[in-house]
């Protein structure tokens, strides 16, 4: 049986949406485009998915479900936060174009709550609970999404665009910028991710004290 004659299911539609997003970005998704990808009639997709908004949410949930549970042989809350953050980075690098969906969707599925529960457990280990734990989690999420979206956008191997070095700068007007111009023009994503992560952990440690 050819792929085009396989029964049309919600899973097949969502899988096709994820593949399309990875190739061309979320803006490329339309019911008509997916129907063509699947060799089906456009209206037949609506028997499985009511509209594009729901489809994009399902695609985001599918990506989140691929997040691998991290493993760490330690009871130290800091090691758990590090391992969880690195697992999120690995997910972003596997799905660079689609990762932006996770920044713009509230995932109320089991996959979404599994990640939330894991994050809250890490903060519980550190002694943060309730409203403070939620605030800490959101601060960490903001750091991860911001730094990972920048990494994806500036990594050619992930489909991003390599940034050109800075040109000449007026040293009198911008003396501090001029002094670090070489550093400003280069990204070391591994080093910067770990540096920012350690800053976040240090802030959490200080807040605990």
Coordinates of N, CA, C and O in Angstrom, one line a residue, residues 68-198:
X68 N 13.0 13.7 26.2 CA 13.5 12.6 26.9 C 13.6 12.8 28.4 O 14.2 13.8 28.8
X69 N 13.1 11.9 29.2 CA 13.3 12.1 30.6 C 14.8 12.1 30.9 O 15.6 11.3 30.4
X70 N 15.2 13.1 31.7 CA 16.7 13.2 32.0 C 17.0 12.2 33.1 O 16.2 11.8 33.9
X71 N 18.3 11.8 33.1 CA 18.8 10.9 34.2 C 20.0 11.5 34.8 O 20.9 12.0 34.1
X72 N 20.0 11.5 36.1 CA 21.2 12.1 36.9 C 21.3 11.3 38.2 O 20.4 11.1 38.9
X73 N 22.5 10.9 38.4 CA 22.8 10.1 39.6 C 23.3 11.1 40.7 O 24.4 11.1 41.1
X74 N 22.3 11.8 41.2 CA 22.6 12.8 42.2 C 21.3 13.2 42.9 O 20.2 13.2 42.3
X75 N 21.4 13.5 44.2 CA 20.2 14.1 44.9 C 20.3 15.6 45.0 O 19.4 16.2 45.6
X76 N 21.3 16.2 44.5 CA 21.5 17.7 44.5 C 20.6 18.3 43.6 O 20.6 18.1 42.3
X77 N 19.7 19.2 44.0 CA 18.7 19.9 43.2 C 19.4 20.7 42.1 O 18.8 20.8 41.0
X78 N 20.6 21.2 42.2 CA 21.3 21.9 41.2 C 21.6 21.0 40.0 O 21.5 21.4 38.8
X79 N 22.0 19.7 40.3 CA 22.3 18.8 39.2 C 21.0 18.4 38.5 O 21.1 18.2 37.2
X80 N 19.9 18.4 39.2 CA 18.7 18.1 38.5 C 18.3 19.2 37.6 O 17.8 19.0 36.5
X81 N 18.4 20.4 38.0 CA 18.1 21.6 37.2 C 19.0 21.6 35.9 O 18.5 21.9 34.8
X82 N 20.3 21.4 36.1 CA 21.2 21.3 35.0 C 20.8 20.3 34.0 O 20.7 20.5 32.8
X83 N 20.5 19.1 34.5 CA 20.1 18.0 33.6 C 18.8 18.3 32.8 O 18.7 18.0 31.6
X84 N 17.9 18.8 33.5 CA 16.6 19.2 32.9 C 16.8 20.2 31.8 O 16.3 20.1 30.7
X85 N 17.6 21.3 32.1 CA 17.8 22.3 31.2 C 18.5 21.8 29.9 O 18.2 22.2 28.8
X86 N 19.5 20.9 30.1 CA 20.2 20.3 29.0 C 19.3 19.4 28.1 O 19.5 19.4 26.9
X87 N 18.3 18.8 28.8 CA 17.4 17.9 28.0 C 16.5 18.8 27.1 O 16.2 18.5 26.0
X88 N 16.1 20.0 27.7 CA 15.3 20.9 26.9 C 16.1 21.4 25.7 O 15.6 21.6 24.6
X89 N 17.4 21.7 25.9 CA 18.2 22.2 24.8 C 18.4 21.1 23.7 O 18.3 21.4 22.5
X90 N 18.5 19.9 24.1 CA 18.6 18.8 23.2 C 17.3 18.7 22.3 O 17.4 18.5 21.1
X91 N 16.2 18.9 23.0 CA 14.9 18.9 22.2 C 14.9 20.0 21.2 O 14.4 19.9 20.1
X92 N 15.3 21.2 21.6 CA 15.3 22.4 20.7 C 16.2 22.1 19.5 O 15.9 22.5 18.4
X93 N 17.3 21.4 19.7 CA 18.3 21.2 18.6 C 17.7 20.1 17.7 O 18.1 20.0 16.5
X94 N 16.9 19.2 18.2 CA 16.3 18.2 17.4 C 15.1 18.8 16.5 O 14.9 18.3 15.4
X95 N 14.5 19.8 17.1 CA 13.3 20.4 16.4 C 13.5 21.9 16.3 O 12.7 22.7 16.9
X96 N 14.5 22.4 15.6 CA 14.8 23.8 15.7 C 13.7 24.7 15.2 O 13.4 25.8 15.8
X97 N 13.1 24.4 14.1 CA 12.1 25.3 13.6 C 10.8 25.2 14.4 O 10.1 26.2 14.6
X98 N 10.5 24.0 14.8 CA 9.2 23.8 15.6 C 9.3 24.2 17.0 O 8.3 24.3 17.7
X99 N 10.5 24.4 17.5 CA 10.7 24.7 19.0 C 10.0 26.0 19.4 O 9.5 26.1 20.5
X100 N 9.9 26.9 18.4 CA 9.2 28.2 18.7 C 7.8 27.9 19.1 O 7.2 28.7 19.9
X101 N 7.2 26.8 18.7 CA 5.8 26.5 19.1 C 5.7 26.4 20.6 O 4.6 26.7 21.2
X102 N 6.7 25.9 21.2 CA 6.6 25.6 22.7 C 6.7 26.9 23.4 O 6.3 27.0 24.6
X103 N 7.1 28.0 22.8 CA 7.1 29.3 23.4 C 5.8 30.0 23.3 O 5.6 31.0 24.0
X104 N 5.0 29.6 22.4 CA 3.7 30.3 22.1 C 2.5 29.5 22.4 O 1.4 29.9 22.0
X105 N 2.6 28.3 23.0 CA 1.5 27.5 23.3 C 1.4 27.1 24.7 O 2.5 26.8 25.3
X106 N 0.2 27.1 25.3 CA 0.1 26.5 26.7 C -0.4 25.1 26.5 O -1.5 24.8 26.1
X107 N 0.5 24.2 26.8 CA 0.3 22.8 26.6 C -0.4 22.2 27.9 O 0.3 22.0 28.9
X108 N -1.7 21.8 27.8 CA -2.4 21.3 28.9 C -2.5 19.8 28.8 O -3.3 19.2 29.5
X109 N -1.8 19.2 27.9 CA -1.8 17.7 27.7 C -0.9 17.1 28.7 O -0.2 17.7 29.5
X110 N -0.9 15.7 28.7 CA -0.1 15.0 29.6 C 1.4 15.3 29.4 O 2.2 15.4 30.3
X111 N 1.8 15.5 28.1 CA 3.2 15.8 27.8 C 3.6 17.1 28.4 O 4.7 17.3 28.9
X112 N 2.7 18.1 28.3 CA 3.0 19.4 28.9 C 3.1 19.4 30.4 O 4.1 19.9 31.0
X113 N 2.2 18.7 31.0 CA 2.2 18.6 32.5 C 3.4 17.8 33.0 O 3.8 18.0 34.1
X114 N 3.8 16.8 32.2 CA 4.9 16.0 32.6 C 6.2 16.9 32.8 O 6.9 16.7 33.7
X115 N 6.4 17.8 31.9 CA 7.5 18.7 31.9 C 7.3 19.7 33.1 O 8.3 19.9 33.9
X116 N 6.1 20.2 33.3 CA 5.9 21.1 34.4 C 6.1 20.4 35.8 O 6.8 20.9 36.7
X117 N 5.6 19.2 35.9 CA 5.8 18.4 37.1 C 7.3 18.2 37.4 O 7.7 18.3 38.6
X118 N 8.0 17.8 36.4 CA 9.5 17.6 36.6 C 10.2 18.9 37.1 O 11.0 18.8 38.0
X119 N 9.8 20.0 36.4 CA 10.4 21.3 36.8 C 10.1 21.6 38.3 O 10.9 22.0 39.1
X120 N 8.8 21.5 38.6 CA 8.4 21.8 40.0 C 9.0 20.9 41.0 O 9.3 21.3 42.1
X121 N 9.3 19.6 40.6 CA 9.9 18.7 41.5 C 11.4 19.2 41.8 O 11.9 19.1 42.9
X122 N 12.0 19.7 40.8 CA 13.4 20.2 40.9 C 13.4 21.4 41.9 O 14.3 21.5 42.8
X123 N 12.4 22.3 41.8 CA 12.4 23.4 42.7 C 11.9 23.0 44.1 O 12.4 23.6 45.1
X124 N 11.1 22.0 44.2 CA 10.8 21.4 45.5 C 12.0 20.9 46.2 O 12.2 21.1 47.4
X125 N 12.9 20.3 45.5 CA 14.2 19.8 46.1 C 15.0 21.0 46.7 O 15.7 20.8 47.6
X126 N 14.9 22.1 46.0 CA 15.6 23.3 46.4 C 14.9 24.0 47.5 O 15.4 25.0 48.1
X127 N 13.7 23.6 47.9 CA 12.9 24.3 49.0 C 12.0 25.3 48.5 O 11.4 26.1 49.3
X128 N 11.7 25.4 47.2 CA 10.8 26.4 46.6 C 9.4 25.7 46.4 O 9.4 24.7 45.6
X129 N 8.3 26.2 46.9 CA 7.0 25.6 46.7 C 6.0 26.7 46.4 O 6.2 27.9 46.6
X130 N 4.9 26.3 45.9 CA 3.8 27.2 45.7 C 4.1 28.3 44.7 O 4.7 28.1 43.6
X131 N 3.6 29.5 45.0 CA 3.8 30.6 44.1 C 5.2 30.9 43.8 O 5.6 31.3 42.6
X132 N 6.1 30.8 44.8 CA 7.6 31.0 44.5 C 8.1 30.0 43.5 O 8.9 30.4 42.6
X133 N 7.7 28.7 43.7 CA 8.2 27.7 42.7 C 7.7 28.0 41.3 O 8.5 27.9 40.3
X134 N 6.5 28.5 41.2 CA 6.0 28.8 39.8 C 6.8 30.0 39.3 O 7.1 30.0 38.1
X135 N 7.1 31.0 40.1 CA 7.9 32.1 39.6 C 9.2 31.7 39.2 O 9.8 32.2 38.2
X136 N 9.9 30.8 40.0 CA 11.2 30.3 39.6 C 11.2 29.5 38.3 O 12.0 29.7 37.5
X137 N 10.2 28.7 38.2 CA 10.0 27.9 37.0 C 9.9 28.8 35.7 O 10.5 28.6 34.7
X138 N 9.0 29.8 35.9 CA 8.8 30.7 34.7 C 10.1 31.5 34.4 O 10.4 31.8 33.2
X139 N 10.9 31.9 35.4 CA 12.1 32.6 35.1 C 13.1 31.7 34.4 O 13.7 32.1 33.4
X140 N 13.1 30.4 34.8 CA 14.0 29.4 34.1 C 13.5 29.2 32.6 O 14.3 29.1 31.7
X141 N 12.2 29.1 32.5 CA 11.6 28.9 31.1 C 12.0 30.0 30.2 O 12.3 29.9 29.1
X142 N 11.9 31.2 30.8 CA 12.2 32.4 30.0 C 13.6 32.4 29.5 O 14.0 32.7 28.4
X143 N 14.5 32.0 30.4 CA 15.9 31.9 30.1 C 16.1 30.9 29.0 O 16.8 31.1 28.0
X144 N 15.5 29.7 29.2 CA 15.8 28.6 28.2 C 15.2 29.0 26.8 O 15.9 28.8 25.8
X145 N 14.0 29.5 26.8 CA 13.4 29.8 25.5 C 14.2 30.9 24.8 O 14.4 30.8 23.6
X146 N 14.6 31.9 25.5 CA 15.3 33.0 24.9 C 16.6 32.6 24.4 O 17.0 32.8 23.2
X147 N 17.4 31.9 25.2 CA 18.8 31.5 24.7 C 18.7 30.4 23.6 O 19.5 30.5 22.7
X148 N 17.7 29.5 23.7 CA 17.7 28.5 22.7 C 17.1 29.0 21.4 O 17.6 28.5 20.3
X149 N 16.2 29.9 21.4 CA 15.7 30.5 20.2 C 16.8 31.3 19.5 O 16.9 31.3 18.3
X150 N 17.6 31.9 20.3 CA 18.8 32.7 19.7 C 19.7 31.7 19.1 O 20.3 31.9 18.0
X151 N 20.0 30.6 19.8 CA 21.0 29.6 19.3 C 20.5 29.0 18.0 O 21.2 28.9 17.0
X152 N 19.2 28.7 17.9 CA 18.6 28.1 16.7 C 18.7 29.1 15.5 O 19.1 28.8 14.4
X153 N 18.4 30.4 15.8 CA 18.4 31.4 14.8 C 19.8 31.7 14.3 O 19.9 32.2 13.1
X154 N 20.8 31.5 15.0 CA 22.2 31.9 14.6 C 23.1 30.6 14.4 O 24.3 30.8 14.4
X155 N 22.5 29.5 14.2 CA 23.3 28.2 13.9 C 22.9 27.7 12.5 O 21.9 27.1 12.3
X156 N 23.8 27.9 11.6 CA 23.5 27.5 10.2 C 23.2 26.0 10.1 O 22.4 25.5 9.3
X157 N 23.8 25.2 11.0 CA 23.6 23.7 11.0 C 22.2 23.4 11.4 O 21.7 22.2 11.2
X158 N 21.5 24.3 12.1 CA 20.1 24.1 12.5 C 19.1 24.8 11.7 O 18.0 24.9 12.0
X159 N 19.6 25.4 10.6 CA 18.7 26.1 9.7 C 18.7 27.6 9.9 O 18.0 28.3 9.3
X160 N 19.6 28.1 10.9 CA 19.6 29.5 11.2 C 20.6 30.2 10.2 O 21.1 29.7 9.3
X161 N 20.8 31.5 10.5 CA 21.6 32.4 9.7 C 22.8 32.8 10.5 O 22.7 33.4 11.6
X162 N 24.0 32.5 10.0 CA 25.2 33.0 10.6 C 25.3 34.5 10.6 O 25.1 35.1 9.6
X163 N 25.6 35.1 11.8 CA 25.7 36.5 11.8 C 27.0 37.0 11.4 O 28.1 36.4 11.7
X164 N 27.0 38.1 10.6 CA 28.3 38.7 10.1 C 29.0 39.4 11.3 O 28.3 39.9 12.2
X165 N 30.3 39.5 11.2 CA 31.0 40.2 12.3 C 30.6 41.7 12.2 O 30.2 42.2 11.2
X166 N 30.7 42.3 13.4 CA 30.5 43.8 13.4 C 31.5 44.5 12.6 O 32.7 44.1 12.5
X167 N 31.1 45.6 12.0 CA 32.0 46.5 11.3 C 32.6 47.5 12.3 O 32.6 47.3 13.5
X168 N 33.2 48.5 11.7 CA 33.8 49.6 12.5 C 32.8 50.2 13.4 O 31.6 50.4 13.1
X169 N 33.2 50.7 14.6 CA 32.3 51.4 15.5 C 33.0 52.6 16.0 O 34.3 52.6 16.2
X170 N 32.3 53.6 16.3 CA 32.8 54.9 16.8 C 33.3 54.7 18.3 O 32.5 54.6 19.2
X171 N 34.6 54.6 18.5 CA 35.1 54.3 19.8 C 34.8 55.4 20.8 O 34.7 55.2 22.0
X172 N 34.7 56.7 20.3 CA 34.4 57.8 21.2 C 33.0 57.7 21.7 O 32.7 58.0 22.9
X173 N 32.1 57.3 20.8 CA 30.7 57.2 21.2 C 30.3 56.0 22.0 O 29.5 56.0 22.8
X174 N 31.0 54.9 21.6 CA 30.7 53.6 22.2 C 32.0 52.9 22.7 O 32.3 51.8 22.2
X175 N 32.7 53.4 23.7 CA 34.0 52.9 24.1 C 33.9 51.5 24.6 O 34.8 50.7 24.4
X176 N 32.9 51.2 25.4 CA 32.8 49.9 26.0 C 32.5 48.8 24.9 O 33.0 47.7 25.0
X177 N 31.6 49.1 24.0 CA 31.3 48.2 22.9 C 32.5 48.0 22.1 O 32.8 46.8 21.7
X178 N 33.2 49.1 21.8 CA 34.4 48.9 20.9 C 35.5 48.0 21.6 O 36.2 47.3 20.9
X179 N 35.5 48.0 22.9 CA 36.5 47.2 23.6 C 36.2 45.7 23.6 O 37.1 44.9 23.8
X180 N 35.0 45.3 23.3 CA 34.6 43.9 23.2 C 34.0 43.5 21.9 O 33.3 42.6 21.8
X181 N 34.4 44.3 20.9 CA 33.7 44.1 19.6 C 34.0 42.7 19.0 O 33.0 42.1 18.5
X182 N 35.2 42.1 19.2 CA 35.4 40.8 18.7 C 34.5 39.8 19.5 O 34.0 38.8 18.8
X183 N 34.4 39.9 20.7 CA 33.5 39.0 21.5 C 32.1 39.1 21.1 O 31.3 38.1 21.1
X184 N 31.6 40.4 20.9 CA 30.2 40.6 20.5 C 29.9 39.9 19.2 O 28.7 39.5 18.9
X185 N 30.9 39.8 18.3 CA 30.6 39.2 17.0 C 30.7 37.7 16.9 O 30.5 37.2 15.8
X186 N 30.9 37.0 18.0 CA 31.1 35.6 18.0 C 30.1 34.9 19.0 O 30.0 35.5 20.1
X187 N 29.5 33.8 18.6 CA 28.7 33.1 19.5 C 29.4 31.7 19.8 O 29.8 31.0 18.9
X188 N 29.5 31.4 21.1 CA 29.9 30.0 21.5 C 28.7 29.5 22.2 O 28.5 29.7 23.4
X189 N 27.8 28.8 21.5 CA 26.5 28.4 22.1 C 26.6 27.5 23.3 O 25.9 27.6 24.3
X190 N 27.6 26.5 23.2 CA 27.8 25.6 24.4 C 28.2 26.4 25.6 O 27.6 26.2 26.7
X191 N 29.2 27.3 25.4 CA 29.7 28.0 26.6 C 28.7 29.0 27.1 O 28.5 29.1 28.4
X192 N 27.9 29.7 26.2 CA 27.0 30.6 26.7 C 25.8 30.0 27.4 O 25.2 30.5 28.3
X193 N 25.4 28.8 26.9 CA 24.2 28.1 27.5 C 24.6 27.8 28.9 O 23.9 28.0 29.9
X194 N 25.8 27.2 29.1 CA 26.2 26.7 30.4 C 26.5 27.9 31.4 O 26.2 27.9 32.5
X195 N 27.0 29.0 30.8 CA 27.3 30.2 31.6 C 26.0 30.8 32.1 O 25.8 31.1 33.3
X196 N 25.0 30.9 31.3 CA 23.7 31.4 31.7 C 23.0 30.5 32.7 O 22.3 31.0 33.6
X197 N 23.1 29.2 32.5 CA 22.5 28.2 33.4 C 23.1 28.4 34.8 O 22.4 28.3 35.8
X198 N 24.4 28.5 34.8 CA 25.1 28.7 36.1 C 24.7 30.0 36.8 O 24.5 30.0 38.0

